[in-house]
Amino acid sequence: MAFLKKLLPGTPVLGLATLAFLGLAAYEGLEWSRFERDNRALAEPGRITLTDDTDPELVFAAARAQAARGNEQEALRLYNTIIREGTPEFRERVHYNIANLYLREAAPLWNAVGVLEYARVDTLVALAKESYRAALRLNPDAWDARYNLEYAHRITPPPKERAKSDFQGSKSSVFATMPSLPGGGP
Amino acid sequence: MALMRSIALMLCLAAGALRAETAAPHLELQASRDFGYTLGSLIEHHLRLWLPDGAELVTPLLPSPGAVNDWLDLRTLRWKQESAHVVRIDVTYQVFKGVRDPETAVIPPLAIAYRVGGTNAEIHTPEWSFGLIPMIPPATPDDKVMLRGDAHERQFPARSAFYRFVGFLSAAALGALALAFRFGLIPGLGRRRPFADACRRIARLRSASPDVRLDAGLRAIHEALAKTHGKPVFPAMLDAFFEARPVFAPLRAEFEAFFDASQRHFFEPGAEEADNSAHCQALEGFCRRCARLERSA
């Protein structure tokens, strides 16, 4: 017992350490309980109730659920609410999924009608490329993003032929080219 | 003769180095490889810049991270003065060029600004070509390419939080156990603190008459002494007691006074002084001091 007694620190130190450990245990207990609750919510993302304080990971799951249901606009809206939150790894996933939403809309259009939907495909692919790039800037090792971005480059419509800028008009005003009453005559 | 040749060689080398320091600045570029890159790859260039005497790098004018062109980003640029004339510059690029077939791409020159003699000048890195390969097999038609799926949500780390919770709770329980042990609250395991018990017994008798308090106090301290020593302690045994428990030695005089008071109270009733309440207070103080020493033992 004397040996044990010598090993123990003084009573104030022991008391403070016990209180500190108790506080940390309480904090971790609350965290554990919250994580368990959130994991249950992740299992059923369709039922997640979103508020301003909802964890970004839950919003992410809800956005994915919306996208799976075909509600891409709502999914995009939700992704955009969390695009600046969380760790770089989280933001990379958000950018990547946003890019996928754009590309999944552009690819069938391009493969089905090609340049007939030029403007729409071009816009969607440009948005997808920008989001993939953002994801890759956050994590250059995101191979899925690399692969899909390469595909986005493959289906990028060729640039439209530019309007000719070599018009050599001899009239001083555009109104001068408008038809008018023929001059002259008897 | 050999010595002369060595000296001549050293002089030539020294002259060469001196000439290098005063000559025009030049750059040396090192890159790990120039093939096998794909879209998204990072390319690292290590530059070593030799500057002439009196020249220095103009760091505010160094290229800043951002887009170099529509398929190349400059991610980082770090520099370090290696010696008076040599600056090491580490540049990281990221490639965003999508290709259908293997291609050769060229990283354009980078302007590095330096100041010499009060005027700014620039030196450019050489163009650097590298091989870029596609990830999607070139022969695969666009409509047959399967896109990679969405990123999934991550589970919250409940298990690790649980382990931390159990760990901290166990640590807190151990701390509480140690405290309980220290205060003698664990039956059969806690420290015996006979003087502390005696103090509690004396304190409980505060409302009793001084005679009763003195009598009970003296007995309580005798019992505490006996419990501490393992057998009854008599005045003649004090030396042995202090030798066995030196922690109580500073109170030797008070112990002797205690035995004197005990002798008077129990065996010489006539010699006892009338003011027993003062004796009781002294006894209580003595007991407290013993208990304090007992706790520090």
Tab-separated table of C-alpha atoms in Angstrom:
chain	number	residue	atom	x	y	z
A	1	MET	CA	0.000	0.000	0.000
A	2	ALA	CA	2.836	2.352	0.808
A	3	PHE	CA	4.256	1.727	-2.655
A	4	LEU	CA	0.886	2.465	-4.227
A	5	LYS	CA	0.565	5.603	-2.171
A	6	LYS	CA	3.959	6.850	-3.401
A	7	LEU	CA	2.911	6.277	-6.985
A	8	LEU	CA	-0.215	8.401	-6.676
A	9	PRO	CA	0.025	12.151	-7.336
A	10	GLY	CA	-1.194	14.666	-4.781
A	11	THR	CA	-4.883	14.969	-3.969
A	12	PRO	CA	-5.454	18.291	-5.837
A	13	VAL	CA	-3.795	16.947	-8.973
A	14	LEU	CA	-5.749	13.726	-8.702
A	15	GLY	CA	-9.011	15.612	-8.180
A	16	LEU	CA	-8.426	17.957	-11.099
A	17	ALA	CA	-7.396	15.107	-13.394
A	18	THR	CA	-10.499	13.142	-12.433
A	19	LEU	CA	-12.720	16.147	-13.148
A	20	ALA	CA	-10.976	16.768	-16.471
A	21	PHE	CA	-11.397	13.159	-17.544
A	22	LEU	CA	-15.021	13.271	-16.473
A	23	GLY	CA	-15.575	16.379	-18.596
A	24	LEU	CA	-13.902	14.808	-21.607
A	25	ALA	CA	-15.935	11.638	-21.112
A	26	ALA	CA	-19.139	13.701	-21.047
A	27	TYR	CA	-18.132	15.503	-24.249
A	28	GLU	CA	-17.217	12.296	-26.047
A	29	GLY	CA	-20.406	10.662	-24.803
A	30	LEU	CA	-22.448	13.457	-26.349
A	31	GLU	CA	-20.449	13.205	-29.570
A	32	TRP	CA	-20.971	9.455	-29.686
A	33	SER	CA	-24.698	9.856	-29.176
A	34	ARG	CA	-24.877	12.546	-31.901
A	35	PHE	CA	-22.864	10.438	-34.344
A	36	GLU	CA	-25.100	7.432	-33.735
A	37	ARG	CA	-28.197	9.570	-34.379
A	38	ASP	CA	-26.693	11.085	-37.540
A	39	ASN	CA	-25.607	7.677	-38.825
A	40	ARG	CA	-29.182	6.470	-38.434
A	41	ALA	CA	-30.285	9.519	-40.446
A	42	LEU	CA	-27.707	8.729	-43.149
A	43	ALA	CA	-29.251	5.300	-43.522
A	44	GLU	CA	-32.507	6.990	-44.562
A	45	PRO	CA	-31.462	10.230	-46.283
A	46	GLY	CA	-34.950	10.783	-47.701
A	47	ARG	CA	-36.193	11.445	-44.199
A	48	ILE	CA	-33.576	13.962	-43.164
A	49	THR	CA	-35.151	17.174	-41.945
A	50	LEU	CA	-32.970	20.067	-42.985
A	51	THR	CA	-32.453	23.149	-40.844
A	52	ASP	CA	-29.756	25.821	-40.740
A	53	ASP	CA	-27.841	23.746	-38.196
A	54	THR	CA	-27.982	20.449	-40.046
A	55	ASP	CA	-24.558	18.871	-40.378
A	56	PRO	CA	-23.162	19.359	-43.918
A	57	GLU	CA	-22.671	15.610	-44.282
A	58	LEU	CA	-26.417	15.119	-43.757
A	59	VAL	CA	-27.194	17.856	-46.288
A	60	PHE	CA	-24.854	16.066	-48.687
A	61	ALA	CA	-26.748	12.813	-48.171
A	62	ALA	CA	-30.066	14.594	-48.680
A	63	ALA	CA	-28.766	16.159	-51.916
A	64	ARG	CA	-27.660	12.771	-53.179
A	65	ALA	CA	-31.075	11.350	-52.354
A	66	GLN	CA	-32.738	14.178	-54.305
A	67	ALA	CA	-30.472	13.496	-57.282
A	68	ALA	CA	-31.287	9.800	-57.123
A	69	ARG	CA	-34.991	10.700	-57.277
A	70	GLY	CA	-34.361	12.757	-60.406
A	71	ASN	CA	-34.740	16.086	-58.662
A	72	GLU	CA	-31.464	17.540	-59.922
A	73	GLN	CA	-32.375	21.191	-59.336
A	74	GLU	CA	-33.049	20.606	-55.649
A	75	ALA	CA	-29.900	18.508	-55.399
A	76	LEU	CA	-27.870	21.341	-56.930
A	77	ARG	CA	-29.438	23.846	-54.557
A	78	LEU	CA	-28.542	21.687	-51.558
A	79	TYR	CA	-25.001	21.064	-52.755
A	80	ASN	CA	-24.491	24.773	-53.244
A	81	THR	CA	-25.489	25.462	-49.627
A	82	ILE	CA	-22.569	23.359	-48.378
A	83	ILE	CA	-19.975	24.014	-51.057
A	84	ARG	CA	-17.811	26.123	-48.739
A	85	GLU	CA	-18.210	24.006	-45.622
A	86	GLY	CA	-16.239	21.205	-44.040
A	87	THR	CA	-12.845	19.804	-44.847
A	88	PRO	CA	-11.166	19.970	-48.276
A	89	GLU	CA	-12.028	16.287	-48.690
A	90	PHE	CA	-15.709	17.088	-48.111
A	91	ARG	CA	-15.663	20.081	-50.460
A	92	GLU	CA	-13.978	17.939	-53.108
A	93	ARG	CA	-16.851	15.446	-52.904
A	94	VAL	CA	-19.411	18.258	-53.188
A	95	HIS	CA	-17.711	19.740	-56.278
A	96	TYR	CA	-17.398	16.285	-57.819
A	97	ASN	CA	-21.082	15.448	-57.343
A	98	ILE	CA	-22.150	18.837	-58.707
A	99	ALA	CA	-19.983	18.224	-61.769
A	100	ASN	CA	-21.527	14.778	-62.188
A	101	LEU	CA	-25.009	16.319	-62.147
A	102	TYR	CA	-24.080	18.654	-65.020
A	103	LEU	CA	-22.242	15.988	-66.980
A	104	ARG	CA	-24.984	13.391	-66.585
A	105	GLU	CA	-27.387	15.875	-68.146
A	106	ALA	CA	-24.994	16.892	-70.925
A	107	ALA	CA	-23.733	13.448	-71.987
A	108	PRO	CA	-27.047	11.930	-73.173
A	109	LEU	CA	-27.903	15.145	-74.992
A	110	TRP	CA	-24.574	15.178	-76.759
A	111	ASN	CA	-24.691	11.515	-77.637
A	112	ALA	CA	-28.319	11.757	-78.859
A	113	VAL	CA	-28.536	15.038	-80.724
A	114	GLY	CA	-24.984	16.373	-80.838
A	115	VAL	CA	-24.525	19.953	-82.007
A	116	LEU	CA	-28.267	20.449	-82.397
A	117	GLU	CA	-28.273	21.163	-78.643
A	118	TYR	CA	-25.009	23.052	-78.913
A	119	ALA	CA	-25.726	25.864	-76.483
A	120	ARG	CA	-27.122	23.654	-73.765
A	121	VAL	CA	-24.440	20.982	-74.025
A	122	ASP	CA	-21.701	23.577	-74.174
A	123	THR	CA	-22.972	25.338	-71.058
A	124	LEU	CA	-23.480	22.135	-69.083
A	125	VAL	CA	-20.083	20.731	-70.038
A	126	ALA	CA	-18.369	24.013	-69.176
A	127	LEU	CA	-20.032	24.008	-65.740
A	128	ALA	CA	-19.093	20.361	-65.223
A	129	LYS	CA	-15.479	20.998	-66.205
A	130	GLU	CA	-15.212	23.921	-63.814
A	131	SER	CA	-16.538	21.823	-60.938
A	132	TYR	CA	-14.275	18.871	-61.745
A	133	ARG	CA	-11.321	21.236	-61.817
A	134	ALA	CA	-12.325	22.617	-58.426
A	135	ALA	CA	-12.498	19.059	-57.087
A	136	LEU	CA	-9.099	18.217	-58.545
A	137	ARG	CA	-7.528	21.363	-57.168
A	138	LEU	CA	-8.647	20.191	-53.740
A	139	ASN	CA	-7.503	16.621	-54.308
A	140	PRO	CA	-5.331	15.889	-57.348
A	141	ASP	CA	-5.598	12.165	-56.594
A	142	ALA	CA	-9.367	12.060	-57.178
A	143	TRP	CA	-9.202	9.582	-60.048
A	144	ASP	CA	-12.955	9.494	-60.608
A	145	ALA	CA	-12.922	13.260	-61.124
A	146	ARG	CA	-9.956	12.938	-63.502
A	147	TYR	CA	-11.749	10.290	-65.534
A	148	ASN	CA	-15.034	12.151	-65.780
A	149	LEU	CA	-13.267	15.416	-66.589
A	150	GLU	CA	-11.497	13.684	-69.457
A	151	TYR	CA	-14.867	12.521	-70.683
A	152	ALA	CA	-16.188	16.075	-70.375
A	153	HIS	CA	-13.305	17.203	-72.590
A	154	ARG	CA	-14.195	14.470	-75.119
A	155	ILE	CA	-17.767	15.648	-75.434
A	156	THR	CA	-16.952	19.353	-75.437
A	157	PRO	CA	-18.608	20.653	-78.591
A	158	PRO	CA	-16.171	22.132	-81.084
A	159	PRO	CA	-16.089	25.916	-80.966
A	160	LYS	CA	-18.606	27.591	-83.256
A	161	GLU	CA	-17.274	29.266	-86.304
A	162	ARG	CA	-16.806	32.878	-85.430
A	163	ALA	CA	-18.762	35.532	-87.295
A	164	LYS	CA	-16.686	37.127	-89.968
A	165	SER	CA	-15.197	40.382	-88.879
A	166	ASP	CA	-13.828	41.407	-92.238
A	167	PHE	CA	-16.971	43.274	-93.434
A	168	GLN	CA	-15.853	45.883	-95.858
A	169	GLY	CA	-18.898	48.201	-96.155
A	170	SER	CA	-18.611	51.261	-98.326
A	171	LYS	CA	-21.678	53.011	-96.943
A	172	SER	CA	-21.170	55.509	-94.162
A	173	SER	CA	-24.257	54.414	-92.213
A	174	VAL	CA	-26.224	51.246	-91.803
A	175	PHE	CA	-29.354	53.181	-92.772
A	176	ALA	CA	-27.765	53.863	-96.090
A	177	THR	CA	-28.099	50.159	-96.908
A	178	MET	CA	-31.887	50.116	-96.308
A	179	PRO	CA	-33.998	50.016	-99.401
A	180	SER	CA	-35.791	53.221	-100.224
A	181	LEU	CA	-37.705	54.736	-103.036
A	182	PRO	CA	-35.794	54.376	-106.226
A	183	GLY	CA	-34.183	57.624	-107.164
A	184	GLY	CA	-34.317	59.213	-110.598
A	185	GLY	CA	-37.119	58.417	-112.980
A	186	PRO	CA	-38.935	60.630	-115.267
B	1	MET	CA	55.586	18.935	-60.127
B	2	ALA	CA	52.409	17.193	-59.054
B	3	LEU	CA	51.956	19.820	-56.390
B	4	MET	CA	52.292	22.570	-58.973
B	5	ARG	CA	49.685	20.871	-61.177
B	6	SER	CA	47.277	20.602	-58.247
B	7	ILE	CA	47.700	24.256	-57.373
B	8	ALA	CA	47.167	25.256	-60.999
B	9	LEU	CA	44.041	23.130	-61.168
B	10	MET	CA	42.665	24.686	-57.981
B	11	LEU	CA	43.382	28.169	-59.293
B	12	CYS	CA	41.569	27.333	-62.521
B	13	LEU	CA	38.569	26.013	-60.590
B	14	ALA	CA	38.496	29.073	-58.342
B	15	ALA	CA	38.696	31.350	-61.351
B	16	GLY	CA	35.872	29.400	-62.999
B	17	ALA	CA	33.681	29.757	-59.916
B	18	LEU	CA	34.440	33.460	-59.734
B	19	ARG	CA	33.575	33.850	-63.377
B	20	ALA	CA	30.313	31.963	-62.790
B	21	GLU	CA	29.382	34.399	-60.036
B	22	THR	CA	30.053	37.423	-62.129
B	23	ALA	CA	28.694	35.998	-65.390
B	24	ALA	CA	25.123	36.365	-66.715
B	25	PRO	CA	22.418	34.609	-64.682
B	26	HIS	CA	21.395	31.169	-65.751
B	27	LEU	CA	18.799	28.588	-64.800
B	28	GLU	CA	18.890	24.850	-64.411
B	29	LEU	CA	15.615	22.929	-64.522
B	30	GLN	CA	15.104	19.516	-62.967
B	31	ALA	CA	11.950	17.437	-63.388
B	32	SER	CA	11.372	13.862	-62.346
B	33	ARG	CA	10.096	12.555	-65.714
B	34	ASP	CA	8.538	13.866	-68.893
B	35	PHE	CA	6.080	11.077	-69.695
B	36	GLY	CA	3.079	9.262	-68.271
B	37	TYR	CA	1.054	12.239	-67.102
B	38	THR	CA	-2.733	12.295	-67.232
B	39	LEU	CA	-5.309	15.002	-66.774
B	40	GLY	CA	-5.140	16.227	-63.174
B	41	SER	CA	-1.498	15.214	-62.644
B	42	LEU	CA	0.884	17.394	-60.704
B	43	ILE	CA	4.198	18.256	-62.323
B	44	GLU	CA	7.046	19.421	-60.139
B	45	HIS	CA	9.867	21.506	-61.454
B	46	HIS	CA	12.932	22.245	-59.384
B	47	LEU	CA	14.788	25.279	-60.645
B	48	ARG	CA	18.222	26.423	-59.608
B	49	LEU	CA	18.941	30.020	-60.490
B	50	TRP	CA	22.486	31.369	-60.488
B	51	LEU	CA	22.589	35.136	-60.067
B	52	PRO	CA	25.585	37.396	-60.640
B	53	ASP	CA	27.180	39.540	-57.948
B	54	GLY	CA	24.826	42.165	-56.551
B	55	ALA	CA	21.713	40.590	-58.088
B	56	GLU	CA	18.731	39.459	-56.068
B	57	LEU	CA	15.392	37.823	-56.716
B	58	VAL	CA	12.405	40.185	-56.888
B	59	THR	CA	10.034	37.999	-54.933
B	60	PRO	CA	6.906	40.188	-55.319
B	61	LEU	CA	7.242	39.785	-59.082
B	62	LEU	CA	7.486	35.996	-58.990
B	63	PRO	CA	4.590	34.271	-60.754
B	64	SER	CA	1.681	33.778	-58.393
B	65	PRO	CA	-0.489	30.657	-58.227
B	66	GLY	CA	-3.355	30.548	-60.707
B	67	ALA	CA	-4.109	29.657	-64.299
B	68	VAL	CA	-1.119	29.753	-66.669
B	69	ASN	CA	-3.312	29.012	-69.674
B	70	ASP	CA	-6.623	27.237	-70.302
B	71	TRP	CA	-5.225	23.792	-69.390
B	72	LEU	CA	-2.438	24.496	-66.923
B	73	ASP	CA	-2.502	25.804	-63.347
B	74	LEU	CA	0.458	27.008	-61.366
B	75	ARG	CA	-0.321	25.580	-57.928
B	76	THR	CA	2.658	26.529	-55.807
B	77	LEU	CA	5.908	28.397	-56.161
B	78	ARG	CA	8.394	28.295	-53.275
B	79	TRP	CA	11.862	29.706	-53.248
B	80	LYS	CA	14.854	29.419	-50.993
B	81	GLN	CA	18.180	31.246	-51.079
B	82	GLU	CA	20.670	28.384	-51.115
B	83	SER	CA	23.764	30.552	-51.148
B	84	ALA	CA	24.735	34.117	-51.969
B	85	HIS	CA	24.409	33.436	-55.689
B	86	VAL	CA	22.062	30.476	-55.939
B	87	VAL	CA	18.288	30.462	-55.453
B	88	ARG	CA	16.300	27.272	-55.474
B	89	ILE	CA	12.725	27.583	-56.793
B	90	ASP	CA	10.217	24.733	-56.560
B	91	VAL	CA	7.236	25.023	-58.872
B	92	THR	CA	4.203	22.736	-58.976
B	93	TYR	CA	1.874	22.725	-61.954
B	94	GLN	CA	-1.416	20.890	-62.430
B	95	VAL	CA	-2.466	19.746	-65.865
B	96	PHE	CA	-6.101	19.972	-66.972
B	97	LYS	CA	-5.638	19.035	-70.603
B	98	GLY	CA	-7.983	16.322	-71.792
B	99	VAL	CA	-6.688	14.223	-74.669
B	100	ARG	CA	-8.182	11.441	-76.783
B	101	ASP	CA	-4.810	10.035	-77.833
B	102	PRO	CA	-1.328	10.309	-76.352
B	103	GLU	CA	-0.042	13.800	-76.973
B	104	THR	CA	2.938	15.957	-76.265
B	105	ALA	CA	2.139	19.101	-74.342
B	106	VAL	CA	4.407	22.035	-73.612
B	107	ILE	CA	4.647	24.029	-70.425
B	108	PRO	CA	5.351	27.625	-71.457
B	109	PRO	CA	8.334	29.545	-70.111
B	110	LEU	CA	7.987	31.135	-66.697
B	111	ALA	CA	9.420	34.583	-66.101
B	112	ILE	CA	11.609	34.925	-63.009
B	113	ALA	CA	12.341	38.525	-62.101
B	114	TYR	CA	15.580	39.679	-60.509
B	115	ARG	CA	17.110	43.006	-59.760
B	116	VAL	CA	20.645	43.943	-60.584
B	117	GLY	CA	22.186	47.382	-60.265
B	118	GLY	CA	18.823	48.983	-59.468
B	119	THR	CA	17.081	47.701	-62.592
B	120	ASN	CA	14.703	44.788	-62.934
B	121	ALA	CA	15.420	42.027	-65.383
B	122	GLU	CA	13.827	38.691	-66.202
B	123	ILE	CA	15.088	35.254	-66.926
B	124	HIS	CA	12.776	32.661	-68.441
B	125	THR	CA	12.574	28.989	-67.700
B	126	PRO	CA	12.935	26.824	-70.797
B	127	GLU	CA	9.844	25.383	-72.466
B	128	TRP	CA	9.239	21.915	-71.144
B	129	SER	CA	7.551	19.166	-73.170
B	130	PHE	CA	5.987	16.131	-71.631
B	131	GLY	CA	3.845	13.184	-72.681
B	132	LEU	CA	0.169	13.232	-71.809
B	133	ILE	CA	-1.888	10.046	-72.047
B	134	PRO	CA	-5.666	9.534	-71.914
B	135	MET	CA	-7.398	7.485	-69.224
B	136	ILE	CA	-10.352	6.517	-71.405
B	137	PRO	CA	-9.286	4.041	-74.102
B	138	PRO	CA	-9.086	6.044	-77.339
B	139	ALA	CA	-11.114	3.485	-79.305
B	140	THR	CA	-14.108	3.648	-76.942
B	141	PRO	CA	-16.991	5.594	-78.543
B	142	ASP	CA	-18.301	8.512	-76.484
B	143	ASP	CA	-21.706	6.924	-75.966
B	144	LYS	CA	-20.106	3.745	-74.579
B	145	VAL	CA	-18.082	5.479	-71.890
B	146	MET	CA	-19.404	4.761	-68.416
B	147	LEU	CA	-19.126	7.768	-66.154
B	148	ARG	CA	-17.732	7.269	-62.678
B	149	GLY	CA	-20.462	7.401	-60.030
B	150	ASP	CA	-21.170	9.998	-57.363
B	151	ALA	CA	-19.133	10.344	-54.198
B	152	HIS	CA	-20.891	8.849	-51.200
B	153	GLU	CA	-21.528	10.425	-47.843
B	154	ARG	CA	-19.160	9.369	-45.052
B	155	GLN	CA	-20.364	7.674	-41.909
B	156	PHE	CA	-19.809	9.668	-38.726
B	157	PRO	CA	-17.003	8.192	-36.607
B	158	ALA	CA	-19.293	6.878	-33.878
B	159	ARG	CA	-17.096	3.917	-33.048
B	160	SER	CA	-13.981	5.988	-32.367
B	161	ALA	CA	-16.065	8.465	-30.333
B	162	PHE	CA	-17.363	5.526	-28.316
B	163	TYR	CA	-13.817	4.260	-27.688
B	164	ARG	CA	-12.714	7.721	-26.596
B	165	PHE	CA	-15.785	7.970	-24.331
B	166	VAL	CA	-14.990	4.629	-22.694
B	167	GLY	CA	-11.310	5.591	-22.382
B	168	PHE	CA	-11.996	8.918	-20.675
B	169	LEU	CA	-14.684	7.390	-18.479
B	170	SER	CA	-12.279	4.656	-17.381
B	171	ALA	CA	-9.619	7.255	-16.641
B	172	ALA	CA	-12.138	9.260	-14.591
B	173	ALA	CA	-13.200	6.100	-12.726
B	174	LEU	CA	-9.568	5.279	-11.970
B	175	GLY	CA	-9.035	8.810	-10.709
B	176	ALA	CA	-12.109	8.541	-8.484
B	177	LEU	CA	-10.873	5.177	-7.207
B	178	ALA	CA	-7.468	6.640	-6.397
B	179	LEU	CA	-9.143	9.512	-4.545
B	180	ALA	CA	-11.311	7.079	-2.632
B	181	PHE	CA	-8.206	5.094	-1.762
B	182	ARG	CA	-6.431	8.246	-0.663
B	183	PHE	CA	-9.291	9.226	1.629
B	184	GLY	CA	-9.642	5.707	3.012
B	185	LEU	CA	-13.117	5.240	1.606
B	186	ILE	CA	-12.490	1.771	0.225
B	187	PRO	CA	-13.244	-0.825	2.911
B	188	GLY	CA	-10.345	-3.198	3.356
B	189	LEU	CA	-8.177	-1.375	0.848
B	190	GLY	CA	-8.070	2.202	1.984
B	191	ARG	CA	-5.328	3.585	4.141
B	192	ARG	CA	-5.860	3.388	7.864
B	193	ARG	CA	-5.893	6.849	9.357
B	194	PRO	CA	-6.285	6.375	13.064
B	195	PHE	CA	-5.498	10.001	13.967
B	196	ALA	CA	-8.057	11.282	11.486
B	197	ASP	CA	-10.609	8.941	13.081
B	198	ALA	CA	-9.580	10.188	16.514
B	199	CYS	CA	-10.024	13.803	15.403
B	200	ARG	CA	-13.535	12.998	14.162
B	201	ARG	CA	-14.377	11.345	17.475
B	202	ILE	CA	-13.050	14.334	19.423
B	203	ALA	CA	-14.940	16.762	17.206
B	204	ARG	CA	-18.199	14.902	17.812
B	205	LEU	CA	-17.821	15.514	21.566
B	206	ARG	CA	-17.687	19.303	21.343
B	207	SER	CA	-21.037	19.668	23.036
B	208	ALA	CA	-20.017	17.416	25.965
B	209	SER	CA	-18.543	18.705	29.203
B	210	PRO	CA	-14.791	19.493	29.283
B	211	ASP	CA	-14.126	16.568	31.629
B	212	VAL	CA	-15.814	14.084	29.358
B	213	ARG	CA	-14.153	15.589	26.275
B	214	LEU	CA	-10.705	15.448	27.835
B	215	ASP	CA	-11.198	11.895	28.972
B	216	ALA	CA	-12.523	10.716	25.622
B	217	GLY	CA	-9.916	12.722	23.699
B	218	LEU	CA	-7.004	11.263	25.597
B	219	ARG	CA	-8.365	7.750	25.117
B	220	ALA	CA	-8.975	8.369	21.408
B	221	ILE	CA	-5.407	9.548	20.877
B	222	HIS	CA	-4.026	6.610	22.850
B	223	GLU	CA	-6.020	4.273	20.620
B	224	ALA	CA	-4.833	6.082	17.501
B	225	LEU	CA	-1.231	5.737	18.673
B	226	ALA	CA	-1.720	2.044	19.362
B	227	LYS	CA	-3.328	1.485	15.956
B	228	THR	CA	-0.588	3.407	14.221
B	229	HIS	CA	2.220	1.583	15.999
B	230	GLY	CA	0.503	-1.795	16.048
B	231	LYS	CA	0.662	-2.018	19.863
B	232	PRO	CA	0.069	0.296	22.810
B	233	VAL	CA	2.599	3.104	23.118
B	234	PHE	CA	3.960	4.175	26.497
B	235	PRO	CA	6.233	7.136	27.217
B	236	ALA	CA	9.233	4.874	27.379
B	237	MET	CA	8.492	3.566	23.920
B	238	LEU	CA	8.443	6.976	22.208
B	239	ASP	CA	11.963	6.574	20.800
B	240	ALA	CA	10.994	3.290	19.173
B	241	PHE	CA	7.774	4.876	17.877
B	242	PHE	CA	9.612	7.801	16.247
B	243	GLU	CA	12.219	5.474	14.828
B	244	ALA	CA	9.475	3.382	13.197
B	245	ARG	CA	7.448	6.434	12.107
B	246	PRO	CA	9.811	9.354	11.657
B	247	VAL	CA	7.062	11.443	10.098
B	248	PHE	CA	5.767	12.174	13.604
B	249	ALA	CA	9.195	13.186	14.942
B	250	PRO	CA	8.592	16.957	14.576
B	251	LEU	CA	5.846	16.609	17.187
B	252	ARG	CA	8.083	14.879	19.757
B	253	ALA	CA	7.613	17.668	22.318
B	254	GLU	CA	3.824	17.587	21.885
B	255	PHE	CA	3.805	13.810	22.233
B	256	GLU	CA	5.727	14.122	25.509
B	257	ALA	CA	3.303	16.782	26.694
B	258	PHE	CA	0.421	14.511	25.718
B	259	PHE	CA	1.806	11.662	27.806
B	260	ASP	CA	2.329	14.034	30.732
B	261	ALA	CA	-1.281	15.209	30.479
B	262	SER	CA	-2.489	11.638	30.205
B	263	GLN	CA	-0.474	10.645	33.270
B	264	ARG	CA	-1.951	13.530	35.241
B	265	HIS	CA	-5.490	12.872	34.105
B	266	PHE	CA	-5.635	9.144	34.636
B	267	PHE	CA	-3.220	8.548	37.497
B	268	GLU	CA	-2.875	11.832	39.394
B	269	PRO	CA	-6.395	13.297	39.618
B	270	GLY	CA	-5.373	15.727	42.281
B	271	ALA	CA	-2.664	17.286	40.148
B	272	GLU	CA	-5.002	18.069	37.274
B	273	GLU	CA	-5.562	21.712	36.529
B	274	ALA	CA	-9.007	23.149	36.671
B	275	ASP	CA	-9.196	24.521	33.082
B	276	ASN	CA	-10.002	21.372	31.189
B	277	SER	CA	-11.541	23.204	28.235
B	278	ALA	CA	-8.135	24.709	27.362
B	279	HIS	CA	-6.661	21.224	27.595
B	280	CYS	CA	-9.378	19.942	25.292
B	281	GLN	CA	-8.562	22.572	22.666
B	282	ALA	CA	-4.854	21.799	22.870
B	283	LEU	CA	-5.614	18.119	22.548
B	284	GLU	CA	-7.788	18.705	19.496
B	285	GLY	CA	-5.049	20.794	17.877
B	286	PHE	CA	-2.453	18.127	18.631
B	287	CYS	CA	-4.711	15.476	17.111
B	288	ARG	CA	-5.203	17.551	13.970
B	289	ARG	CA	-1.463	18.013	13.548
B	290	CYS	CA	-0.949	14.284	13.977
B	291	ALA	CA	-3.646	13.593	11.374
B	292	ARG	CA	-1.959	15.997	8.948
B	293	LEU	CA	1.384	14.244	9.366
B	294	GLU	CA	-0.389	10.908	9.068
B	295	ARG	CA	-1.892	11.965	5.728
B	296	SER	CA	1.437	13.157	4.394
B	297	ALA	CA	3.124	9.888	5.396
